[in-house]
PDB file of C-alpha atoms in Angstrom:
ATOM      1  CA  ASP M   1      -7.525  10.411 -20.647  1.00 68.00           C
ATOM      2  CA  THR M   2      -6.541  13.655 -18.880  1.00 72.00           C
ATOM      3  CA  ASP M   3      -7.865  15.705 -21.823  1.00 81.00           C
ATOM      4  CA  VAL M   4     -11.438  14.718 -21.089  1.00 76.00           C
ATOM      5  CA  SER M   5     -11.531  13.393 -17.559  1.00 73.00           C
ATOM      6  CA  PRO M   6     -12.706  15.551 -14.634  1.00 73.00           C
ATOM      7  CA  PHE M   7     -10.232  17.068 -12.222  1.00 75.00           C
ATOM      8  CA  ASP M   8      -8.996  14.715  -9.545  1.00 72.00           C
ATOM      9  CA  PRO M   9      -7.194  16.235  -6.451  1.00 72.00           C
ATOM     10  CA  GLY M  10      -5.218  13.025  -6.107  1.00 70.00           C
ATOM     11  CA  SER M  11      -5.503   9.685  -4.464  1.00 67.00           C
ATOM     12  CA  TYR M  12      -2.179   8.378  -3.293  1.00 71.00           C
ATOM     13  CA  ALA M  13      -0.183   6.778  -0.501  1.00 72.00           C
ATOM     14  CA  SER M  14      -2.575   5.007   1.913  1.00 76.00           C
ATOM     15  CA  SER M  15      -5.612   6.240   0.021  1.00 78.00           C
ATOM     16  CA  THR M  16      -4.925   4.572  -3.365  1.00 84.00           C
ATOM     17  CA  THR M  17      -6.663   1.170  -2.814  1.00 88.00           C
ATOM     18  CA  TYR M  18      -9.051   2.489  -0.163  1.00 90.00           C
ATOM     19  CA  VAL M  19     -10.375   5.538  -2.011  1.00 89.00           C
ATOM     20  CA  THR M  20      -9.618   4.899  -5.666  1.00 88.00           C
ATOM     21  CA  GLY M  21     -10.629   1.325  -5.199  1.00 91.00           C
ATOM     22  CA  MET M  22     -14.095   2.369  -4.073  1.00 91.00           C
ATOM     23  CA  ALA M  23     -14.426   4.812  -6.951  1.00 90.00           C
ATOM     24  CA  VAL M  24     -13.513   2.066  -9.443  1.00 92.00           C
ATOM     25  CA  LYS M  25     -16.046  -0.264  -7.757  1.00 93.00           C
ATOM     26  CA  LEU M  26     -18.764   2.393  -8.100  1.00 94.00           C
ATOM     27  CA  ALA M  27     -17.849   3.069 -11.728  1.00 94.00           C
ATOM     28  CA  ALA M  28     -17.888  -0.677 -12.437  1.00 95.00           C
ATOM     29  CA  GLU M  29     -21.323  -1.041 -10.864  1.00 95.00           C
ATOM     30  CA  GLU M  30     -22.696   1.878 -12.959  1.00 96.00           C
ATOM     31  CA  LEU M  31     -21.173   0.260 -16.129  1.00 95.00           C
ATOM     32  CA  ARG M  32     -22.577  -3.133 -15.273  1.00 94.00           C
ATOM     33  CA  GLY M  33     -26.030  -1.645 -14.926  1.00 93.00           C
ATOM     34  CA  LYS M  34     -25.756  -0.039 -18.415  1.00 93.00           C
ATOM     35  CA  MET M  35     -24.436  -3.200 -19.862  1.00 93.00           C
ATOM     36  CA  LEU M  36     -27.455  -5.163 -18.508  1.00 92.00           C
ATOM     37  CA  GLU M  37     -29.866  -2.514 -19.813  1.00 91.00           C
ATOM     38  CA  GLN M  38     -28.417  -2.766 -23.359  1.00 91.00           C
ATOM     39  CA  ALA M  39     -28.147  -6.484 -23.338  1.00 91.00           C
ATOM     40  CA  ALA M  40     -31.846  -6.743 -22.343  1.00 91.00           C
ATOM     41  CA  LYS M  41     -32.722  -4.628 -25.378  1.00 89.00           C
ATOM     42  CA  LEU M  42     -30.664  -6.731 -27.769  1.00 88.00           C
ATOM     43  CA  LEU M  43     -32.076  -9.977 -26.331  1.00 89.00           C
ATOM     44  CA  GLU M  44     -35.588  -8.482 -26.371  1.00 87.00           C
ATOM     45  CA  ALA M  45     -36.149  -9.271 -22.681  1.00 85.00           C
ATOM     46  CA  ASP M  46     -36.945  -7.475 -19.500  1.00 82.00           C
ATOM     47  CA  GLY M  47     -33.849  -6.350 -17.533  1.00 77.00           C
ATOM     48  CA  ALA M  48     -35.081  -8.238 -14.451  1.00 81.00           C
ATOM     49  CA  GLN M  49     -35.070 -11.452 -16.549  1.00 84.00           C
ATOM     50  CA  ILE M  50     -31.405 -11.155 -17.719  1.00 88.00           C
ATOM     51  CA  SER M  51     -28.552 -12.940 -15.907  1.00 91.00           C
ATOM     52  CA  PHE M  52     -24.908 -12.055 -16.181  1.00 93.00           C
ATOM     53  CA  ASP M  53     -21.887 -13.937 -15.135  1.00 92.00           C
ATOM     54  CA  GLY M  54     -19.066 -11.488 -16.220  1.00 90.00           C
ATOM     55  CA  VAL M  55     -18.682 -13.209 -19.583  1.00 93.00           C
ATOM     56  CA  LYS M  56     -22.127 -13.543 -21.043  1.00 93.00           C
ATOM     57  CA  PHE M  57     -25.735 -12.513 -20.630  1.00 94.00           C
ATOM     58  CA  TRP M  58     -28.665 -14.872 -20.932  1.00 91.00           C
ATOM     59  CA  SER M  59     -32.384 -14.744 -20.718  1.00 88.00           C
ATOM     60  CA  GLU M  60     -34.435 -16.423 -17.992  1.00 84.00           C
ATOM     61  CA  ASP M  61     -35.591 -19.167 -20.291  1.00 82.00           C
ATOM     62  CA  GLY M  62     -31.934 -19.897 -21.373  1.00 79.00           C
ATOM     63  CA  LYS M  63     -32.769 -19.600 -25.004  1.00 82.00           C
ATOM     64  CA  ARG M  64     -31.075 -16.271 -25.807  1.00 88.00           C
ATOM     65  CA  ARG M  65     -27.451 -15.552 -25.083  1.00 91.00           C
ATOM     66  CA  LEU M  66     -25.052 -12.661 -25.646  1.00 92.00           C
ATOM     67  CA  THR M  67     -21.358 -12.437 -24.856  1.00 94.00           C
ATOM     68  CA  VAL M  68     -19.748  -9.215 -23.559  1.00 93.00           C
ATOM     69  CA  ALA M  69     -17.520  -9.209 -26.665  1.00 93.00           C
ATOM     70  CA  LYS M  70     -20.635  -9.331 -28.917  1.00 91.00           C
ATOM     71  CA  LEU M  71     -22.378  -6.637 -26.810  1.00 91.00           C
ATOM     72  CA  ALA M  72     -19.249  -4.395 -27.273  1.00 90.00           C
ATOM     73  CA  GLU M  73     -19.307  -5.029 -30.979  1.00 89.00           C
ATOM     74  CA  ARG M  74     -23.036  -4.349 -31.379  1.00 87.00           C
ATOM     75  CA  MET M  75     -22.757  -1.195 -29.281  1.00 87.00           C
ATOM     76  CA  ALA M  76     -19.847   0.179 -31.362  1.00 85.00           C
ATOM     77  CA  LEU M  77     -21.210  -0.754 -34.778  1.00 84.00           C
ATOM     78  CA  GLY M  78     -24.927  -0.631 -34.337  1.00 69.00           C
ATOM     79  CA  ALA M  79     -27.338   2.284 -34.389  1.00 63.00           C
ATOM     80  CA  GLY M  80     -25.991   5.242 -32.583  1.00 62.00           C
ATOM     81  CA  CYS M  81     -22.531   3.724 -32.284  1.00 72.00           C
ATOM     82  CA  GLN M  82     -22.314   4.414 -28.586  1.00 80.00           C
ATOM     83  CA  GLN M  83     -19.721   3.195 -26.151  1.00 83.00           C
ATOM     84  CA  LEU M  84     -20.766   2.370 -22.618  1.00 88.00           C
ATOM     85  CA  THR M  85     -18.833   3.979 -19.770  1.00 89.00           C
ATOM     86  CA  GLY M  86     -19.153   4.122 -15.928  1.00 92.00           C
ATOM     87  CA  GLN M  87     -18.042   6.887 -13.663  1.00 90.00           C
ATOM     88  CA  GLY M  88     -17.419   6.788  -9.935  1.00 90.00           C
ATOM     89  CA  THR M  89     -16.467   9.442  -7.383  1.00 87.00           C
ATOM     90  CA  TYR M  90     -15.666   8.609  -3.813  1.00 88.00           C
ATOM     91  CA  GLY M  91     -14.616  10.529  -0.676  1.00 85.00           C
ATOM     92  CA  SER M  92     -14.732   8.710   2.647  1.00 84.00           C
ATOM     93  CA  PRO M  93     -15.870  10.403   5.910  1.00 87.00           C
ATOM     94  CA  THR M  94     -13.891   7.657   7.692  1.00 86.00           C
ATOM     95  CA  SER M  95     -10.223   6.643   7.661  1.00 85.00           C
ATOM     96  CA  PRO M  96      -9.872   3.158   9.161  1.00 91.00           C
ATOM     97  CA  PRO M  97      -6.246   2.554  10.183  1.00 91.00           C
ATOM     98  CA  PRO M  98      -4.244  -0.474   9.205  1.00 93.00           C
ATOM     99  CA  PHE M  99      -2.207  -2.285  11.798  1.00 95.00           C
ATOM    100  CA  VAL M 100       1.365  -3.621  11.652  1.00 96.00           C
ATOM    101  CA  ALA M 101       3.179  -5.727  14.292  1.00 97.00           C
ATOM    102  CA  GLY M 102       6.885  -5.441  13.697  1.00 97.00           C
ATOM    103  CA  PHE M 103       9.657  -7.676  15.126  1.00 98.00           C
ATOM    104  CA  ALA M 104      13.345  -6.822  14.784  1.00 98.00           C
ATOM    105  CA  GLU M 105      16.474  -8.888  15.440  1.00 98.00           C
ATOM    106  CA  VAL M 106      19.652  -6.825  15.435  1.00 98.00           C
ATOM    107  CA  GLU M 107      23.350  -7.386  16.156  1.00 97.00           C
ATOM    108  CA  ILE M 108      25.288  -4.678  17.982  1.00 97.00           C
ATOM    109  CA  ASP M 109      28.995  -4.128  17.962  1.00 97.00           C
ATOM    110  CA  LYS M 110      29.625  -2.769  21.479  1.00 94.00           C
ATOM    111  CA  ALA M 111      33.084  -1.534  20.463  1.00 95.00           C
ATOM    112  CA  THR M 112      31.847   0.737  17.697  1.00 96.00           C
ATOM    113  CA  GLY M 113      28.112   1.173  18.340  1.00 96.00           C
ATOM    114  CA  LYS M 114      27.129  -0.229  14.978  1.00 97.00           C
ATOM    115  CA  VAL M 115      23.651  -1.744  14.747  1.00 97.00           C
ATOM    116  CA  THR M 116      23.252  -4.406  12.071  1.00 97.00           C
ATOM    117  CA  PRO M 117      19.685  -5.595  11.163  1.00 97.00           C
ATOM    118  CA  ILE M 118      19.589  -9.412  11.056  1.00 97.00           C
ATOM    119  CA  ASP M 119      15.836 -10.225  10.605  1.00 98.00           C
ATOM    120  CA  PHE M 120      12.653  -8.189  10.437  1.00 98.00           C
ATOM    121  CA  VAL M 121       9.182  -9.575  10.577  1.00 98.00           C
ATOM    122  CA  ALA M 122       6.101  -7.540   9.674  1.00 97.00           C
ATOM    123  CA  VAL M 123       2.578  -8.941  10.306  1.00 97.00           C
ATOM    124  CA  VAL M 124       0.059  -6.690   8.550  1.00 97.00           C
ATOM    125  CA  ASP M 125      -3.673  -6.076   8.898  1.00 97.00           C
ATOM    126  CA  CYS M 126      -4.777  -4.069   5.927  1.00 94.00           C
ATOM    127  CA  GLY M 127      -8.273  -5.471   5.667  1.00 96.00           C
ATOM    128  CA  THR M 128      -8.935  -7.703   2.704  1.00 95.00           C
ATOM    129  CA  VAL M 129      -5.695  -8.081   0.742  1.00 95.00           C
ATOM    130  CA  ILE M 130      -6.728  -7.078  -2.821  1.00 92.00           C
ATOM    131  CA  ASN M 131      -3.465  -7.850  -4.592  1.00 92.00           C
ATOM    132  CA  PRO M 132      -1.156 -10.066  -2.451  1.00 94.00           C
ATOM    133  CA  ALA M 133       1.930  -9.635  -4.573  1.00 95.00           C
ATOM    134  CA  LEU M 134       1.682  -5.848  -4.642  1.00 92.00           C
ATOM    135  CA  ALA M 135       0.753  -5.632  -0.964  1.00 93.00           C
ATOM    136  CA  ARG M 136       3.823  -7.770  -0.099  1.00 95.00           C
ATOM    137  CA  VAL M 137       6.269  -5.701  -2.086  1.00 94.00           C
ATOM    138  CA  GLN M 138       4.760  -2.418  -0.787  1.00 93.00           C
ATOM    139  CA  THR M 139       5.263  -3.798   2.766  1.00 95.00           C
ATOM    140  CA  GLU M 140       8.818  -4.846   2.016  1.00 96.00           C
ATOM    141  CA  GLY M 141       9.613  -1.502   0.505  1.00 95.00           C
ATOM    142  CA  GLY M 142       8.073   0.331   3.427  1.00 94.00           C
ATOM    143  CA  VAL M 143       9.967  -1.742   5.933  1.00 96.00           C
ATOM    144  CA  VAL M 144      13.305  -1.023   4.026  1.00 96.00           C
ATOM    145  CA  GLN M 145      12.431   2.747   4.145  1.00 95.00           C
ATOM    146  CA  GLY M 146      11.743   2.442   7.854  1.00 97.00           C
ATOM    147  CA  ILE M 147      15.013   0.716   8.481  1.00 97.00           C
ATOM    148  CA  GLY M 148      16.771   3.509   6.628  1.00 97.00           C
ATOM    149  CA  MET M 149      15.006   5.976   8.838  1.00 96.00           C
ATOM    150  CA  ALA M 150      15.904   4.135  11.977  1.00 97.00           C
ATOM    151  CA  LEU M 151      19.588   3.506  11.265  1.00 97.00           C
ATOM    152  CA  TYR M 152      21.020   5.516   8.339  1.00 95.00           C
ATOM    153  CA  GLU M 153      19.156   8.526   7.137  1.00 95.00           C
ATOM    154  CA  GLU M 154      20.046  11.755   8.856  1.00 93.00           C
ATOM    155  CA  VAL M 155      19.206  15.344   7.961  1.00 93.00           C
ATOM    156  CA  ARG M 156      21.826  17.699   9.453  1.00 93.00           C
ATOM    157  CA  TYR M 157      22.044  21.547   9.215  1.00 96.00           C
ATOM    158  CA  THR M 158      24.807  23.954   9.995  1.00 95.00           C
ATOM    159  CA  GLY M 159      24.396  26.706  12.535  1.00 95.00           C
ATOM    160  CA  GLN M 160      23.408  28.974   9.728  1.00 96.00           C
ATOM    161  CA  GLY M 161      20.609  26.658   8.597  1.00 96.00           C
ATOM    162  CA  ARG M 162      22.395  25.232   5.594  1.00 96.00           C
ATOM    163  CA  LEU M 163      21.670  21.583   4.787  1.00 95.00           C
ATOM    164  CA  GLU M 164      24.919  19.480   5.263  1.00 94.00           C
ATOM    165  CA  THR M 165      23.548  16.055   4.165  1.00 94.00           C
ATOM    166  CA  CYS M 166      22.586  17.311   0.712  1.00 94.00           C
ATOM    167  CA  ASN M 167      23.819  14.391  -1.425  1.00 93.00           C
ATOM    168  CA  PHE M 168      24.113  10.617  -1.222  1.00 92.00           C
ATOM    169  CA  MET M 169      27.719  10.906   0.002  1.00 91.00           C
ATOM    170  CA  GLN M 170      26.480  12.361   3.225  1.00 90.00           C
ATOM    171  CA  TYR M 171      22.886  11.193   3.314  1.00 93.00           C
ATOM    172  CA  LYS M 172      23.081   7.470   3.699  1.00 92.00           C
ATOM    173  CA  ILE M 173      20.277   5.194   2.451  1.00 94.00           C
ATOM    174  CA  PRO M 174      20.423   1.498   2.857  1.00 94.00           C
ATOM    175  CA  CYS M 175      21.136  -0.959   0.040  1.00 92.00           C
ATOM    176  CA  ARG M 176      19.924  -4.542  -0.043  1.00 91.00           C
ATOM    177  CA  LYS M 177      22.787  -5.801   2.052  1.00 92.00           C
ATOM    178  CA  ASP M 178      22.152  -3.276   4.814  1.00 94.00           C
ATOM    179  CA  VAL M 179      18.682  -4.350   5.734  1.00 95.00           C
ATOM    180  CA  GLY M 180      19.085  -8.021   6.590  1.00 95.00           C
ATOM    181  CA  ASN M 181      16.275 -10.539   6.083  1.00 97.00           C
ATOM    182  CA  VAL M 182      12.739  -9.124   5.674  1.00 97.00           C
ATOM    183  CA  ARG M 183       9.631 -11.295   6.091  1.00 97.00           C
ATOM    184  CA  VAL M 184       6.035 -10.348   5.622  1.00 97.00           C
ATOM    185  CA  ALA M 185       2.801 -12.010   6.682  1.00 97.00           C
ATOM    186  CA  PHE M 186      -0.758 -10.813   6.489  1.00 97.00           C
ATOM    187  CA  GLU M 187      -3.630 -11.164   8.998  1.00 96.00           C
ATOM    188  CA  PRO M 188      -6.661 -10.337   6.878  1.00 90.00           C
ATOM    189  CA  SER M 189      -9.725  -8.730   8.292  1.00 95.00           C
ATOM    190  CA  TYR M 190     -12.778  -7.004   6.693  1.00 96.00           C
ATOM    191  CA  GLU M 191     -13.252  -3.313   6.621  1.00 95.00           C
ATOM    192  CA  PRO M 192     -16.924  -2.557   5.688  1.00 94.00           C
ATOM    193  CA  THR M 193     -16.222   0.965   4.455  1.00 92.00           C
ATOM    194  CA  GLY M 194     -13.498  -0.161   1.998  1.00 92.00           C
ATOM    195  CA  PRO M 195     -13.761  -1.727  -1.389  1.00 93.00           C
ATOM    196  CA  PHE M 196     -14.236  -5.571  -0.850  1.00 94.00           C
ATOM    197  CA  GLY M 197     -13.128  -5.069   2.733  1.00 95.00           C
ATOM    198  CA  ALA M 198      -9.770  -3.335   2.026  1.00 94.00           C
ATOM    199  CA  LYS M 199      -8.010  -0.790   4.135  1.00 93.00           C
ATOM    200  CA  SER M 200      -4.871   1.272   3.585  1.00 90.00           C
ATOM    201  CA  ILE M 201      -1.284  -0.056   4.098  1.00 89.00           C
ATOM    202  CA  GLY M 202       1.318   2.588   3.086  1.00 82.00           C
ATOM    203  CA  GLU M 203       2.549   4.701   6.012  1.00 86.00           C
ATOM    204  CA  ALA M 204       2.073   2.047   8.834  1.00 89.00           C
ATOM    205  CA  VAL M 205       4.762  -0.198   7.383  1.00 92.00           C
ATOM    206  CA  ILE M 206       7.231   2.731   7.226  1.00 93.00           C
ATOM    207  CA  ASN M 207       6.587   3.769  10.818  1.00 93.00           C
ATOM    208  CA  THR M 208       7.004   0.304  12.329  1.00 95.00           C
ATOM    209  CA  PRO M 209      10.673  -0.487  12.003  1.00 97.00           C
ATOM    210  CA  ALA M 210      12.080   2.430  14.028  1.00 97.00           C
ATOM    211  CA  PRO M 211      10.409   1.672  17.342  1.00 97.00           C
ATOM    212  CA  ALA M 212      10.907  -2.015  16.807  1.00 97.00           C
ATOM    213  CA  ILE M 213      14.664  -1.617  16.184  1.00 98.00           C
ATOM    214  CA  ALA M 214      15.069   0.987  19.003  1.00 97.00           C
ATOM    215  CA  HIS M 215      13.435  -1.540  21.386  1.00 97.00           C
ATOM    216  CA  ALA M 216      15.719  -4.376  20.157  1.00 97.00           C
ATOM    217  CA  VAL M 217      18.696  -2.113  20.887  1.00 97.00           C
ATOM    218  CA  PHE M 218      17.181  -1.506  24.353  1.00 97.00           C
ATOM    219  CA  ASN M 219      16.676  -5.265  24.953  1.00 96.00           C
ATOM    220  CA  ALA M 220      20.301  -5.985  23.981  1.00 95.00           C
ATOM    221  CA  THR M 221      22.108  -3.155  25.826  1.00 95.00           C
ATOM    222  CA  GLY M 222      19.722  -1.567  28.362  1.00 95.00           C
ATOM    223  CA  VAL M 223      20.195   1.712  26.489  1.00 95.00           C
ATOM    224  CA  GLN M 224      17.017   3.569  25.464  1.00 95.00           C
ATOM    225  CA  LEU M 225      17.636   5.853  22.501  1.00 96.00           C
ATOM    226  CA  THR M 226      14.817   8.165  21.360  1.00 93.00           C
ATOM    227  CA  GLN M 227      16.380  10.172  18.601  1.00 94.00           C
ATOM    228  CA  LEU M 228      16.754   8.806  15.039  1.00 96.00           C
ATOM    229  CA  PRO M 229      18.751   7.652  13.289  1.00 96.00           C
ATOM    230  CA  LEU M 230      20.512   5.217  15.728  1.00 97.00           C
ATOM    231  CA  THR M 231      23.941   5.969  14.322  1.00 95.00           C
ATOM    232  CA  PRO M 232      27.032   4.097  15.714  1.00 96.00           C
ATOM    233  CA  GLU M 233      28.148   7.353  17.344  1.00 96.00           C
ATOM    234  CA  LYS M 234      24.882   7.774  19.280  1.00 96.00           C
ATOM    235  CA  VAL M 235      24.817   4.102  20.316  1.00 97.00           C
ATOM    236  CA  LEU M 236      28.434   4.109  21.387  1.00 97.00           C
ATOM    237  CA  ASN M 237      28.082   7.334  23.382  1.00 96.00           C
ATOM    238  CA  ALA M 238      24.982   5.849  25.126  1.00 96.00           C
ATOM    239  CA  LEU M 239      26.889   2.698  25.933  1.00 96.00           C
ATOM    240  CA  LEU M 240      29.889   4.628  27.398  1.00 96.00           C
ATOM    241  CA  THR M 241      27.628   6.923  29.388  1.00 95.00           C
ATOM    242  CA  LYS M 242      25.887   3.871  30.840  1.00 93.00           C
ATOM    243  CA  LYS M 243      29.290   2.234  31.603  1.00 91.00           C
ATOM    244  CA  ARG M 244      30.366   5.346  33.451  1.00 91.00           C
ATOM    245  CA  GLY M 245      27.224   5.179  35.487  1.00 81.00           C
TER     246      GLY M 245
END
């Protein structure tokens, strides 16, 4: 609730799971401690003698039990009518990098210089994969953005500094048919400073396609291009220059 929560400078891009995830973990641990404390009171037992499996609490002798739902009801309706909350704040002194290995297969029309992506494989080390489905689609989206940066998206200015590629008629972004096949695999590791071993993932997957595609073009043609995007004009000019010697 932004009306009552403290100010947050923001946790986004590659810091979402790594930073916010740790804050959530700390908040959950604080809340768990408060739940155990209140459950012990309701079960009339010492806190050290209470066990909790995420669904219910029970005393050491196994004779007294209390579900989380019942605890919540008792806390909301009992004396004091209090709700238990946990709070966590986290800022990391370290920033462990993720790693991505990118492999690009492209087809090049030597008559026009057009580079067509055929297949792209990304193998990702982002520590422990917290949510495999979200990590996969984030990788796929980043790869598509990287392919756009590598082949299509160009920022051009006039001599007077006016932006020429100011709409989607001039500034080309790839659609699904422009990116070819995209495959993603994960090579999990464990990052001790992250929540449950997780690291970031965001920027690395965007940065990988451009060098992979540029190197694929080099492998196919012997032409090394170092300026993005690799438009048909640039590729064709480089091929003609190479042909002329």
